[in-house]
C-alpha atoms as a PDB file:
ATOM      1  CA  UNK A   1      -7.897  27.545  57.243  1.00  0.00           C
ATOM      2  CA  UNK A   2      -6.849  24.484  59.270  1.00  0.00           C
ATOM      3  CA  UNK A   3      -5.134  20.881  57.739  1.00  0.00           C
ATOM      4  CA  UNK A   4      -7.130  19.309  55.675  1.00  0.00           C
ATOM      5  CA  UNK A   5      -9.562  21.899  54.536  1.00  0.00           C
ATOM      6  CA  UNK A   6      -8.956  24.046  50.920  1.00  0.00           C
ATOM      7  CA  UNK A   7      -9.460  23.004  47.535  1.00  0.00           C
ATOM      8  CA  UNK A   8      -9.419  19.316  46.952  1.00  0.00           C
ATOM      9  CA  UNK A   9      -7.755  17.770  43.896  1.00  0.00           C
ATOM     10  CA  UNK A  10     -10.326  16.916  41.284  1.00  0.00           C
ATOM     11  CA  UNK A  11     -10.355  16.351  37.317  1.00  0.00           C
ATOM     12  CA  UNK A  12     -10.746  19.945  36.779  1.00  0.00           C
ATOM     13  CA  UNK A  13      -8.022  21.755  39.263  1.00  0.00           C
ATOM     14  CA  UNK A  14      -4.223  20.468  39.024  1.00  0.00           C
ATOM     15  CA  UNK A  15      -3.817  20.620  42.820  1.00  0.00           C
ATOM     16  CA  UNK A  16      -5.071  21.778  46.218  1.00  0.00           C
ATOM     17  CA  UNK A  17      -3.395  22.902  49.268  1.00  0.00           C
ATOM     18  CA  UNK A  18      -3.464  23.078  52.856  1.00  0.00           C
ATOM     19  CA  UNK A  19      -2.248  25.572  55.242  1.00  0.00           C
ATOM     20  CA  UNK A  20      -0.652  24.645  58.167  1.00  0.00           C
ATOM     21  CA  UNK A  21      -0.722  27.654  60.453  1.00  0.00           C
ATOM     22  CA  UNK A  22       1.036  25.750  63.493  1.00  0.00           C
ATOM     23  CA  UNK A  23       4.301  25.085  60.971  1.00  0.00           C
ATOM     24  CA  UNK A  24       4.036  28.111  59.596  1.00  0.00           C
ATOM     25  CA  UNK A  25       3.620  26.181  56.212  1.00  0.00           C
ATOM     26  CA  UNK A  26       1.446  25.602  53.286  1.00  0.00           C
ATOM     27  CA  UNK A  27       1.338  22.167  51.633  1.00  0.00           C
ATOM     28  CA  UNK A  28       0.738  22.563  47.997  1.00  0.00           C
ATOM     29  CA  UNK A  29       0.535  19.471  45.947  1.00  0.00           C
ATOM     30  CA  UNK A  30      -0.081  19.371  41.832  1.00  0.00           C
ATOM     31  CA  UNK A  31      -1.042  16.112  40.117  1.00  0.00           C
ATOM     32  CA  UNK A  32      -1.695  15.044  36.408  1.00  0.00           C
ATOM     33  CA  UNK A  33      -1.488  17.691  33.547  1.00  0.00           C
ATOM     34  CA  UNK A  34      -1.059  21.170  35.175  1.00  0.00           C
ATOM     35  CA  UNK A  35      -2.490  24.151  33.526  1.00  0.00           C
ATOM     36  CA  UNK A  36      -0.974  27.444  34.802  1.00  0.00           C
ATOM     37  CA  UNK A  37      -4.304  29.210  34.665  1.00  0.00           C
ATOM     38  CA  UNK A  38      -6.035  26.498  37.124  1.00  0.00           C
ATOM     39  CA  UNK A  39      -2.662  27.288  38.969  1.00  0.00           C
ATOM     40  CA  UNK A  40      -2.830  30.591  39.452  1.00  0.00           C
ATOM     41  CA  UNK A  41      -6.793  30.352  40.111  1.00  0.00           C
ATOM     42  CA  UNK A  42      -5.044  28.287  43.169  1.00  0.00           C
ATOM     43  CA  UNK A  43      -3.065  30.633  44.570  1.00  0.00           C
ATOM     44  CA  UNK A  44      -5.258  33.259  44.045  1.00  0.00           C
ATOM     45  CA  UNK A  45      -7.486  31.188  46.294  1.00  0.00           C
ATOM     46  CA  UNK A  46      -4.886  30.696  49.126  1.00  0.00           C
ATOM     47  CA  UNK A  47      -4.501  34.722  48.992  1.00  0.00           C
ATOM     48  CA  UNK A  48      -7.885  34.634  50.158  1.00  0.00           C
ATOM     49  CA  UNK A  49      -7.352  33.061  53.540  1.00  0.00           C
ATOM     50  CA  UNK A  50      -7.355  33.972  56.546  1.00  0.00           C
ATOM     51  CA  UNK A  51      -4.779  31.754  57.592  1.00  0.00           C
ATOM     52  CA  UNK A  52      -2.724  32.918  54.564  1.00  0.00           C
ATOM     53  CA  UNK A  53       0.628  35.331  55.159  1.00  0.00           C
ATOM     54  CA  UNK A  54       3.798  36.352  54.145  1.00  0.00           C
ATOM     55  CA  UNK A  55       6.465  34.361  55.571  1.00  0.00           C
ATOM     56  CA  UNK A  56       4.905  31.041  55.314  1.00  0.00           C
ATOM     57  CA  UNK A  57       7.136  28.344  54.146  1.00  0.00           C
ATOM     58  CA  UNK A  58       6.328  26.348  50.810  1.00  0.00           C
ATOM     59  CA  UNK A  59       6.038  22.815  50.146  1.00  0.00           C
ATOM     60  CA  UNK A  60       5.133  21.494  46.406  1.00  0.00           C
ATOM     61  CA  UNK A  61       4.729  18.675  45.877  1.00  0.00           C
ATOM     62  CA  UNK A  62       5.171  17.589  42.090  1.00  0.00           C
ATOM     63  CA  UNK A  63       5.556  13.614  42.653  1.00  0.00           C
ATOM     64  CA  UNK A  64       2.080  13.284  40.521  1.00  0.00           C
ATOM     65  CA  UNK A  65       2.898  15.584  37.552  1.00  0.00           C
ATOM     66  CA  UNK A  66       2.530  14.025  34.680  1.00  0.00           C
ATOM     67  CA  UNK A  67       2.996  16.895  32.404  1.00  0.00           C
ATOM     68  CA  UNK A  68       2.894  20.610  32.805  1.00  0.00           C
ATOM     69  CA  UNK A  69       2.174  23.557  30.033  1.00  0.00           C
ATOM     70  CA  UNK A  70       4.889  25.201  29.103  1.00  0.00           C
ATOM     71  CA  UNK A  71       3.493  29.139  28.622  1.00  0.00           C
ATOM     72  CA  UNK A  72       6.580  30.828  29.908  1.00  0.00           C
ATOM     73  CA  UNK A  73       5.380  34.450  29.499  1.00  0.00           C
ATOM     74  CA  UNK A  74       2.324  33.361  31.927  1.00  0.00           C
ATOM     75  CA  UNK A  75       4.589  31.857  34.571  1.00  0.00           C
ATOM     76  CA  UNK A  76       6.653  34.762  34.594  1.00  0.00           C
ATOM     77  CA  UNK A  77       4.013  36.848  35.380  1.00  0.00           C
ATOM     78  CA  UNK A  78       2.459  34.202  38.066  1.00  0.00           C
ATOM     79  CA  UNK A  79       5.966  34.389  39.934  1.00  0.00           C
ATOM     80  CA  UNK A  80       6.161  37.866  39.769  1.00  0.00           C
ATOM     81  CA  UNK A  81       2.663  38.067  41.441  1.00  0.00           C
ATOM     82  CA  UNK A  82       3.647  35.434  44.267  1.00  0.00           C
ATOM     83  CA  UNK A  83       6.876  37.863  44.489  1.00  0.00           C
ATOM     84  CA  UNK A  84       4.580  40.880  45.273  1.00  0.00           C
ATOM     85  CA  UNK A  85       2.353  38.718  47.554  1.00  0.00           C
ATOM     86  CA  UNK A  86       5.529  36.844  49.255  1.00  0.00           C
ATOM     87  CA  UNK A  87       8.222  39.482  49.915  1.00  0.00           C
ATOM     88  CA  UNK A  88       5.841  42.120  51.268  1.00  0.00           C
ATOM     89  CA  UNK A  89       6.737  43.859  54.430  1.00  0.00           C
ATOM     90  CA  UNK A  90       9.840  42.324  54.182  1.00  0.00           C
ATOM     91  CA  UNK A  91       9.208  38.665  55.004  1.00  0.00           C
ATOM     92  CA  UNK A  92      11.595  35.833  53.260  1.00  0.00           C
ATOM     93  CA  UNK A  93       9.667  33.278  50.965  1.00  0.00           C
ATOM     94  CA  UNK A  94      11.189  29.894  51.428  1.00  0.00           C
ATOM     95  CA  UNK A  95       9.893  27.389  48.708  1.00  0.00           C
ATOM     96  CA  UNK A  96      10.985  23.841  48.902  1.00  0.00           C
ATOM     97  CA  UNK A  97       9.815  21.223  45.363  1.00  0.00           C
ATOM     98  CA  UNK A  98       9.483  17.441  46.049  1.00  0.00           C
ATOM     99  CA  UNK A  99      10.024  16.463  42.485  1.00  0.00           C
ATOM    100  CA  UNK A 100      11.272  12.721  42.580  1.00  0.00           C
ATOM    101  CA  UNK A 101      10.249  11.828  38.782  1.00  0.00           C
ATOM    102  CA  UNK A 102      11.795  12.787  35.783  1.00  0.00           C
ATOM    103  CA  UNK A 103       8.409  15.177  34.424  1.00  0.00           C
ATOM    104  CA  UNK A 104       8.616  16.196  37.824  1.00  0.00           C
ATOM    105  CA  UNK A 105      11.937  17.656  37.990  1.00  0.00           C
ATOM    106  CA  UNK A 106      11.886  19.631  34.507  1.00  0.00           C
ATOM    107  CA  UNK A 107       8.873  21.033  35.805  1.00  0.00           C
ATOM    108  CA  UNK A 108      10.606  21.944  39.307  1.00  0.00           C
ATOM    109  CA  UNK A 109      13.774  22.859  37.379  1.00  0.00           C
ATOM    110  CA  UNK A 110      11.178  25.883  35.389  1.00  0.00           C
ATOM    111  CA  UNK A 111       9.738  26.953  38.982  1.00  0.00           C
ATOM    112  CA  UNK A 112      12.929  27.260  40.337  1.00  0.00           C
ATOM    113  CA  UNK A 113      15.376  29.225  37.925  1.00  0.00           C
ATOM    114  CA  UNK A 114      13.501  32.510  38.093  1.00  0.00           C
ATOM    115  CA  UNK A 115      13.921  33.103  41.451  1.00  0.00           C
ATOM    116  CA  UNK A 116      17.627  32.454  41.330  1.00  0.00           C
ATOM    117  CA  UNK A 117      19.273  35.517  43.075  1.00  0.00           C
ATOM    118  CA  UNK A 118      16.084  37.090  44.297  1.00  0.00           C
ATOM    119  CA  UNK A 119      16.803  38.898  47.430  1.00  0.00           C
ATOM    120  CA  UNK A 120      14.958  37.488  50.070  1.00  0.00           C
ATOM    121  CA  UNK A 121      13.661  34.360  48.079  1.00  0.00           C
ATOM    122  CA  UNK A 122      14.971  30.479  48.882  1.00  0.00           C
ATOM    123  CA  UNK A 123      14.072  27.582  46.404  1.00  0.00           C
ATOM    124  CA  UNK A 124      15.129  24.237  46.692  1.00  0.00           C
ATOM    125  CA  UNK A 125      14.065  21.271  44.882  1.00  0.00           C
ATOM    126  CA  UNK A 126      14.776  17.556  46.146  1.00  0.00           C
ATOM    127  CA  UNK A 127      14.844  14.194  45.068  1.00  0.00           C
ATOM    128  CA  UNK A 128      12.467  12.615  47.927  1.00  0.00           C
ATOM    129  CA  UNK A 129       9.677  14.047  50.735  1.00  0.00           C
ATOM    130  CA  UNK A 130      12.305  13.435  53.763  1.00  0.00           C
ATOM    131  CA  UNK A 131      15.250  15.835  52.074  1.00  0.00           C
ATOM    132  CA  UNK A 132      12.563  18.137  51.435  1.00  0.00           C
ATOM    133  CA  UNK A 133      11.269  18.130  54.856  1.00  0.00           C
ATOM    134  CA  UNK A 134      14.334  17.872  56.622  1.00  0.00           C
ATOM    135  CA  UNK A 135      15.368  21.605  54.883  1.00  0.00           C
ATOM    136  CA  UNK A 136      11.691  22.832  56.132  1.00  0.00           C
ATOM    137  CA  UNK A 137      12.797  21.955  59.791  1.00  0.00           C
ATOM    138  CA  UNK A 138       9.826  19.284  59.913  1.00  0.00           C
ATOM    139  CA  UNK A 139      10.704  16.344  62.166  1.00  0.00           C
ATOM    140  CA  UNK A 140       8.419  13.838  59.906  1.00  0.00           C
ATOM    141  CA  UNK A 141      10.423  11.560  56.840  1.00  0.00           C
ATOM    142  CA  UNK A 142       7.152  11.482  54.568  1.00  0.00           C
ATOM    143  CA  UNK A 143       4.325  14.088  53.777  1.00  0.00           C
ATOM    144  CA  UNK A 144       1.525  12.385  54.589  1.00  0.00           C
ATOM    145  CA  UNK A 145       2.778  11.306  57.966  1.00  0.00           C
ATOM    146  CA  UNK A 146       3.575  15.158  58.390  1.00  0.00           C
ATOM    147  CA  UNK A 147      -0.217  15.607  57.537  1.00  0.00           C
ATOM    148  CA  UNK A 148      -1.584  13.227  60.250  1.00  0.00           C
ATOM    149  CA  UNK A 149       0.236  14.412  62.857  1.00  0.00           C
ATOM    150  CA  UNK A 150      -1.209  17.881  62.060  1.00  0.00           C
ATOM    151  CA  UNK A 151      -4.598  17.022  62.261  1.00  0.00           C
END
C-alpha cells in the first residue's frame, strides 16, 4: 500500500489510514464518534497489507474525535491483539497520539495507560502534530504537509 491509498474516512468507519513504507510509518487518523468494533475492523484491515509489518511506527491522529465508546473489556482485548501483531519477532512498537482537544486527550489518555511498562512498547501522546512528529524523527511541523511530501 502506498500514501494515500487504504480505507477512506466515511460516515460509517471512524478512520482510515495510510502506510508509509518509505518512513517506516503508518498514519492512522480517527474522526467523529469512534466505535471500537469499526476500529478493530481497521486494523484488521491494515494486517492485511502487504506493506504492513512489525516495526512500523504509529501515528494517531485523534484531533477530530468527538467522542469515543468506552467498552473497556473490548479495548483490552484489541490492544492485546495489536500486542501479538506488533511485538512479533521481536520488533519494538512505537505509537505516538496527536490528541490536541480535550475529548481527544481522555481518549489518548485510555489508549495509552495499558501499554505502560510493556517491554518493547513506546506510547506517547502530544499536545500538537509538530511534538508528535518531531518524536517520530519526521522533519515536517504538520501532518498533512508530511503527507504531500510523501506522495
Amino acid at each position: 500500500m502506498t500514501a494515500g491509498t487504504g480505507p477512506r474516512i466515511d460516515a460509517h468507519m471512524p478512520g482510515s489510514y495510510q502506510i508509509l513504507p518509505e518512513r517506516g510509518l503508518v498514519y492512522v487518523r480517527y474522526e467523529g464518534f469512534v466505535r471500537l468494533q469499526e476500529a478493530q475492523d481497521l486494523f484488521a484491515d491494515y494486517q492485511t497489507k502487504p506493506d504492513a509489518h512489525p516495526g512500523q511506527k504509529q501515528l494517531v491522529d485523534l484531533t477530530h474525535v468527538e467522542d469515543f465508546e468506552r467498552d473497556f473489556p473490548t479495548l483490552m482485548a484489541m490492544q492485546a491483539e495489536k500486542a501479538d501483531t506488533f511485538l512479533s519477532k521481536g520488533h519494538q512498537f512505537f505509537m505516538v497520539f496527536v490528541a490536541p482537544t480535550e475529548k481527544a486527550q481522555a481518549m489518548g489518555r485510555i489508549l495509552v495507560a495499558p501499554w505502560k511498562g510493556v517491554n518493547g512498547v513506546v506510547t506517547s501522546m502530544q499536545y500538537d502534530e509538530a511534538g508528535a512528529l518531531a518524536i517520530l524523527g519526521q522533519p515536517e511541523t504538520s501532518i498533512a504537509d508530511m503527507l504531500r511530501s510523501t506522495v
